[in-house]
Amino acid sequence: MRMRTIEISVGVFVLAGMLGLVFLAIQVSGVNFSRGEESYQITARFNDVAGLRTRGKVSMAGVTIGRVKSIEVDMEWGDAVVTMQMFGSPGKLTTDTGAKILTEGILGTRYIGLLPGADEETLQAGDEITDTQGALVLENLIGEFLTNLGGSK
Amino acid sequence: MRFNVWMNSLGRASMLWVDAMTGWPRLSDLALVVQQIYKVGFLSLIIIVLSAFSIGAVLALQFFTQLSSFGAQEAVGIGLALVVLRELGPVVTALLFAGRAGSAITAEIGLMKTTEQLSAMEMMGVDPLRRIIAPRIWAGIISVPILTAIFNMVAIYGGMLVAVEWLGADSGGFWTGMQEQVEWWEDVGKGMLKSVIFALLITWVAVFQGYDSLPTAAGMSMATTRTVVISSVLILATDFLLTLVLYGDL
């Protein structure tokens, strides 16, 4: 009888531990288990991503519609190739969609903002966004400002 | 001279661990492990839950008062989660476990040795390493990560109660900010990895101190004290090294 109580207690204990892990996975780190959800990938080239991280938001009009999957550098052209995992099925974003790297909140989290285009044709899986604008880097801005200041004299 | 004594102890401790843990575990040992998990794990739940709740609450309070001067109350969630998952969860759980369960293991084994139960087992042809030492080590390795997961959950929940329910931070910002920043392996996984390593250290120190204690009342009190002191110092020192290896750019 005593052994039985011990076994039940240990079972409850292990279960509580698993519950803790599930809580940490879903509620705290936001792991998405629903793999069945449809998604597709598109890429974009930026001259500078400055602090954009994988799993960062891709949003349009402030609504998250995708996540940054990977960021690589193209040594030949000297720009960054960002692969984005978009939710839903392809065929909604036009080929002249614009992509911009923006900053959010006090911590300066970088995310990608998409601007709607007007073209007839739409982006398919694996397509590339051509109309892009990289992150504003403060040092470059100041540098430009100083050159302009010098030039206007 | 002192150095030689230490090296001698380290050598004997290593041999004890290897002797106890090598060889295939038998199914009949499982009942012993379950019994030990009950003793060191289940019975430590109350102290872990209470400490986790207080730590989560006080962290949230500190973060909130500091961050609200920048108007960034929602960042409480991120700060709380990262601090708890990466450092405080594994470390505080390990320290509490060393005090609550490590000392008990040492005292138990030490008393068994003092009353010559260990020698009696050997006389009967029962290997005390397999029957006494190994189940306690396994129980520790299984219990500490479970306790750490529970600690993390309760601490974050406690912090949420203080920041969101009491002080009025926005609950949406609290959780989504956390989910954006916290990575499954980088933060949760590496924290759990730390706790497994701490469990190895604590149980190793505890069983060796018990097994190696002088068979007197004074010897046992010394061994119990040593277990708590050595494992606490080891936990904190190892934590620094682990953080350096896991998170530092080496």
XYZ file of C-alpha atoms in Angstrom:
403
model
C 0.000 0.000 0.000
C 2.821 2.374 0.965
C 4.717 1.586 -2.240
C 1.568 2.403 -4.217
C 1.319 5.934 -2.768
C 4.967 6.486 -3.623
C 4.447 5.354 -7.189
C 1.408 7.584 -7.654
C 3.281 10.557 -6.181
C 6.222 9.998 -8.515
C 3.798 9.746 -11.426
C 2.227 13.065 -10.459
C 5.698 14.552 -10.064
C 6.843 13.486 -13.536
C 3.539 14.681 -15.014
C 4.003 18.088 -13.347
C 7.469 18.303 -14.885
C 6.096 17.564 -18.342
C 3.334 20.111 -17.810
C 6.047 22.619 -16.938
C 7.932 21.871 -20.153
C 4.783 22.142 -22.269
C 3.978 25.472 -20.616
C 7.519 26.705 -21.295
C 7.281 25.577 -24.918
C 3.884 26.958 -25.839
C 3.211 29.898 -23.558
C 6.759 31.148 -22.941
C 8.777 30.412 -26.076
C 5.811 30.394 -28.455
C 6.683 27.177 -30.263
C 4.119 26.525 -32.961
C 3.289 22.823 -33.152
C 0.736 23.111 -35.922
C 3.012 22.008 -38.752
C 0.047 21.219 -40.954
C -0.600 24.927 -41.509
C 0.062 26.057 -45.046
C 2.986 28.347 -45.720
C 5.392 29.277 -48.500
C 8.734 30.992 -48.787
C 9.787 34.141 -50.590
C 13.109 35.930 -50.526
C 14.239 39.534 -50.582
C 17.620 41.210 -50.924
C 18.522 44.102 -48.662
C 21.630 46.270 -48.710
C 21.659 46.185 -44.882
C 19.576 44.165 -42.395
C 21.211 45.688 -39.269
C 19.982 43.562 -36.384
C 17.127 41.686 -38.040
C 16.992 38.216 -36.488
C 15.565 34.883 -37.549
C 11.996 34.402 -36.307
C 11.493 38.155 -36.617
C 8.105 39.406 -37.781
C 7.084 39.999 -41.388
C 4.072 42.273 -41.342
C 1.765 44.218 -43.587
C -0.244 47.108 -42.164
C 0.945 46.071 -38.704
C -0.446 42.544 -38.948
C 2.027 39.667 -38.774
C 1.762 37.603 -41.954
C 5.060 35.719 -41.820
C 8.352 35.109 -40.067
C 11.998 35.521 -41.038
C 13.304 32.024 -41.783
C 16.956 32.675 -42.510
C 19.363 35.494 -43.212
C 22.413 34.940 -45.390
C 24.966 37.196 -46.972
C 25.691 37.173 -50.709
C 29.425 37.824 -50.815
C 29.418 38.510 -54.550
C 26.915 41.366 -54.433
C 27.572 42.349 -50.838
C 23.939 42.287 -49.769
C 21.827 40.228 -47.402
C 19.399 37.583 -48.661
C 16.448 37.167 -46.292
C 14.174 34.147 -46.653
C 10.677 34.691 -45.288
C 8.139 32.037 -44.338
C 4.739 33.448 -45.252
C 1.501 32.109 -43.769
C -1.273 30.939 -46.059
C -1.063 30.056 -49.748
C 0.763 32.115 -52.404
C -1.127 34.326 -54.834
C -2.043 37.298 -52.660
C 1.085 39.456 -52.773
C 1.772 41.264 -56.035
C 5.175 41.121 -57.738
C 5.829 44.793 -57.040
C 5.330 44.405 -53.294
C 7.854 46.511 -51.423
C 9.838 45.345 -48.396
C 11.336 47.621 -45.756
C 13.254 46.921 -42.576
C 11.644 48.794 -39.702
C 12.193 49.178 -35.971
C 9.706 48.450 -33.229
C 9.515 49.302 -29.562
C 12.029 50.576 -27.062
C 14.278 47.538 -27.456
C 14.662 48.326 -31.148
C 13.487 44.971 -32.462
C 13.833 44.910 -36.249
C 11.076 43.544 -38.434
C 10.134 43.515 -42.108
C 7.231 45.644 -43.257
C 5.643 44.805 -46.614
C 3.986 47.509 -48.694
C 1.225 46.452 -51.086
C 1.844 46.857 -54.827
C -0.527 47.332 -57.743
C 0.701 44.769 -60.247
C -1.552 42.141 -61.823
C 0.847 39.252 -61.300
C 1.451 37.758 -57.858
C 4.495 36.381 -56.053
C 4.801 32.600 -56.129
C 6.702 30.357 -53.706
C 10.445 30.979 -54.069
C 10.052 34.360 -55.794
C 12.098 37.378 -54.839
C 10.941 40.824 -53.783
C 12.954 43.371 -55.753
C 11.678 46.644 -54.357
C 13.488 46.697 -51.014
C 14.800 49.239 -48.582
C 17.352 48.229 -45.947
C 17.560 49.329 -42.368
C 18.513 52.876 -41.543
C 21.867 52.782 -39.816
C 22.513 55.777 -37.609
C 26.224 56.057 -38.438
C 25.498 56.136 -42.187
C 22.808 58.767 -41.681
C 25.150 60.977 -39.703
C 27.874 60.424 -42.290
C 25.528 61.465 -45.090
C 24.329 64.455 -43.117
C 27.903 65.627 -42.582
C 28.776 65.245 -46.267
C 25.684 67.217 -47.223
C 26.607 69.875 -44.709
C 30.055 70.126 -46.250
C 28.667 70.200 -49.810
C 26.144 72.993 -49.214
C 28.784 75.477 -48.132
C 50.044 18.233 1.477
C 46.527 19.618 1.421
C 46.514 19.316 -2.368
C 47.357 15.621 -2.152
C 44.441 15.033 0.208
C 42.068 16.753 -2.195
C 43.338 14.829 -5.183
C 43.008 11.633 -3.192
C 39.349 12.423 -2.409
C 38.648 13.369 -6.013
C 40.151 10.107 -7.202
C 38.127 8.016 -4.765
C 34.972 9.975 -5.590
C 35.484 9.339 -9.307
C 36.060 5.653 -8.729
C 32.941 5.432 -6.564
C 30.867 7.092 -9.281
C 32.234 4.879 -12.053
C 31.786 1.714 -9.972
C 28.206 2.641 -9.128
C 27.103 3.790 -12.553
C 28.751 1.317 -14.927
C 27.050 -1.892 -15.900
C 23.579 -2.406 -17.286
C 20.819 -1.190 -14.988
C 18.501 -4.042 -14.055
C 14.765 -3.713 -14.222
C 14.485 -4.652 -10.566
C 16.464 -1.521 -9.683
C 13.659 0.610 -11.085
C 11.572 0.304 -7.919
C 14.516 1.614 -5.897
C 14.912 4.579 -8.244
C 11.188 5.375 -8.038
C 11.389 5.314 -4.252
C 14.333 7.721 -4.326
C 12.609 10.052 -6.800
C 9.762 10.244 -4.304
C 12.178 11.161 -1.528
C 14.414 13.673 -3.300
C 12.031 14.944 -5.984
C 8.423 14.797 -4.915
C 9.129 15.852 -1.350
C 11.166 18.845 -2.603
C 8.169 20.166 -4.543
C 6.863 22.429 -1.791
C 10.123 24.296 -1.206
C 10.681 24.617 -4.967
C 7.195 25.959 -5.684
C 7.271 28.437 -2.788
C 10.743 29.743 -3.680
C 9.912 29.954 -7.376
C 6.783 31.948 -6.683
C 8.594 34.431 -4.438
C 11.496 34.827 -6.842
C 9.212 35.347 -9.839
C 7.136 37.875 -7.909
C 10.102 39.881 -6.644
C 11.791 39.900 -10.075
C 8.619 41.165 -11.721
C 8.295 43.868 -9.076
C 11.891 45.035 -9.587
C 11.675 44.936 -13.374
C 8.342 46.732 -13.345
C 9.437 49.635 -11.149
C 12.621 50.143 -13.181
C 11.102 49.683 -16.625
C 7.983 51.764 -16.001
C 10.202 54.846 -15.717
C 10.919 54.314 -19.444
C 7.291 53.432 -20.117
C 8.359 49.918 -21.104
C 6.334 47.834 -18.647
C 5.641 45.193 -21.285
C 9.344 44.280 -21.374
C 8.881 42.812 -17.863
C 7.846 39.520 -19.494
C 10.974 39.258 -21.621
C 13.338 40.165 -18.792
C 11.652 37.843 -16.327
C 11.577 34.886 -18.724
C 15.190 35.230 -19.829
C 16.565 35.675 -16.311
C 14.561 32.764 -14.933
C 15.080 30.346 -17.819
C 18.776 30.969 -18.334
C 20.094 31.510 -14.810
C 17.860 31.623 -11.778
C 15.743 28.573 -12.591
C 18.559 26.033 -12.901
C 20.827 27.635 -10.270
C 18.307 28.265 -7.498
C 16.684 24.868 -8.015
C 20.096 23.224 -7.765
C 21.017 25.177 -4.619
C 17.715 24.301 -2.955
C 18.075 20.686 -4.033
C 21.573 20.529 -2.559
C 20.287 21.873 0.735
C 17.069 19.897 0.857
C 17.990 16.547 -0.738
C 21.782 16.433 -1.053
C 22.295 16.783 2.682
C 19.667 14.106 3.329
C 21.389 11.668 0.976
C 24.728 12.240 2.711
C 23.239 11.817 6.173
C 21.407 8.653 5.172
C 24.389 6.966 3.569
C 26.671 8.207 6.348
C 24.422 6.676 9.000
C 24.233 3.431 7.042
C 27.985 3.336 7.076
C 28.223 4.265 10.774
C 25.815 1.524 11.761
C 27.663 -0.879 9.441
C 24.649 -1.545 7.246
C 26.822 -1.191 4.172
C 29.260 -3.824 5.429
C 26.325 -6.075 6.315
C 25.042 -5.802 2.750
C 28.411 -6.794 1.388
C 28.422 -9.785 3.726
C 25.062 -10.837 2.318
C 26.439 -10.537 -1.203
C 24.403 -7.424 -2.047
C 26.436 -4.761 -3.795
C 25.814 -1.522 -1.812
C 26.952 0.534 -4.797
C 24.200 -0.916 -6.966
C 21.556 -0.952 -4.270
C 22.250 2.291 -2.388
C 24.433 4.615 -4.430
C 23.256 4.174 -8.037
C 19.484 4.655 -7.396
C 20.189 7.920 -5.569
C 22.326 9.239 -8.407
C 19.701 8.295 -10.995
C 16.919 9.801 -8.894
C 18.828 13.084 -8.685
C 19.521 13.199 -12.421
C 15.822 12.623 -13.152
C 14.406 14.862 -10.419
C 16.445 18.051 -10.793
C 15.435 18.811 -14.422
C 11.794 18.114 -13.541
C 12.055 20.422 -10.531
C 13.717 23.058 -12.732
C 10.882 22.902 -15.267
C 8.360 23.315 -12.466
C 10.423 26.142 -10.948
C 10.528 27.977 -14.281
C 6.804 27.609 -14.833
C 5.850 28.761 -11.336
C 8.327 31.666 -11.347
C 7.020 33.021 -14.646
C 3.447 32.537 -13.515
C 4.187 34.307 -10.217
C 5.852 37.147 -12.085
C 2.836 37.385 -14.358
C 0.500 37.638 -11.363
C 2.482 40.537 -9.936
C 3.166 42.426 -13.172
C -0.140 41.880 -14.972
C -2.795 41.176 -12.369
C -1.528 43.429 -9.612
C 0.557 46.231 -11.164
C -1.421 46.354 -14.378
C 1.092 45.710 -17.172
C -0.635 44.793 -20.428
C -1.133 41.042 -20.532
C -0.934 40.829 -24.339
C 2.401 42.652 -24.433
C 3.690 40.579 -21.545
C 3.107 37.220 -23.249
C 3.725 38.077 -26.903
C 6.907 39.972 -26.070
C 8.086 36.883 -24.222
C 7.133 34.547 -27.061
C 8.946 36.718 -29.608
C 12.203 36.809 -27.689
C 12.429 33.431 -25.975
C 13.861 30.637 -28.086
C 13.011 27.016 -27.371
C 16.523 25.596 -27.419
C 18.571 28.730 -26.800
C 16.788 29.653 -23.566
C 14.659 26.763 -22.308
C 16.830 23.906 -23.598
C 20.169 25.255 -22.459
C 18.705 26.013 -19.026
C 17.567 22.398 -18.738
C 21.004 21.209 -19.866
C 22.525 23.226 -17.029
C 20.174 21.601 -14.537
C 21.199 18.097 -15.662
C 24.857 18.961 -15.107
C 24.067 20.446 -11.685
C 22.192 17.257 -10.790
C 25.252 15.170 -11.676
C 27.453 17.362 -9.477
C 25.128 17.454 -6.450
C 24.427 13.721 -6.352
C 28.085 12.930 -6.920
C 29.189 15.141 -4.018
C 26.354 13.912 -1.773
C 26.859 10.173 -2.189
C 30.625 10.442 -1.942
C 30.529 12.538 1.221
C 28.169 10.034 2.803
C 30.174 7.047 1.666
C 33.452 8.602 2.749
C 32.311 10.076 6.097
C 34.048 9.170 9.330
C 31.836 6.708 11.225
C 31.267 9.071 14.145
C 28.672 11.683 15.037
C 31.156 14.487 14.382
C 32.215 12.891 11.099
C 28.636 12.759 9.883
C 27.873 16.358 10.741
C 31.053 17.351 8.919
C 30.080 15.307 5.876
C 26.585 16.851 5.682
C 28.010 20.344 5.996
C 30.585 19.588 3.333
C 27.918 18.334 0.930
C 26.001 21.604 1.120
C 29.100 23.819 0.991
C 30.930 21.970 -1.778
C 27.909 21.470 -3.986
C 26.775 25.094 -3.608
C 30.197 26.426 -4.547
C 30.475 23.912 -7.393
C 27.044 24.895 -8.728
C 27.867 28.590 -8.811
C 31.343 28.129 -10.285
C 30.141 25.631 -12.870
C 27.266 27.924 -13.764
C 29.719 30.628 -14.757
C 31.699 28.205 -16.918
C 28.542 26.776 -18.483
C 27.211 30.235 -19.291
C 30.549 31.067 -20.852
C 30.467 27.924 -22.995
C 26.749 27.964 -23.855
C 26.148 31.685 -24.359
C 29.558 33.336 -24.621
C 31.178 33.738 -28.021
C 34.210 31.578 -27.454
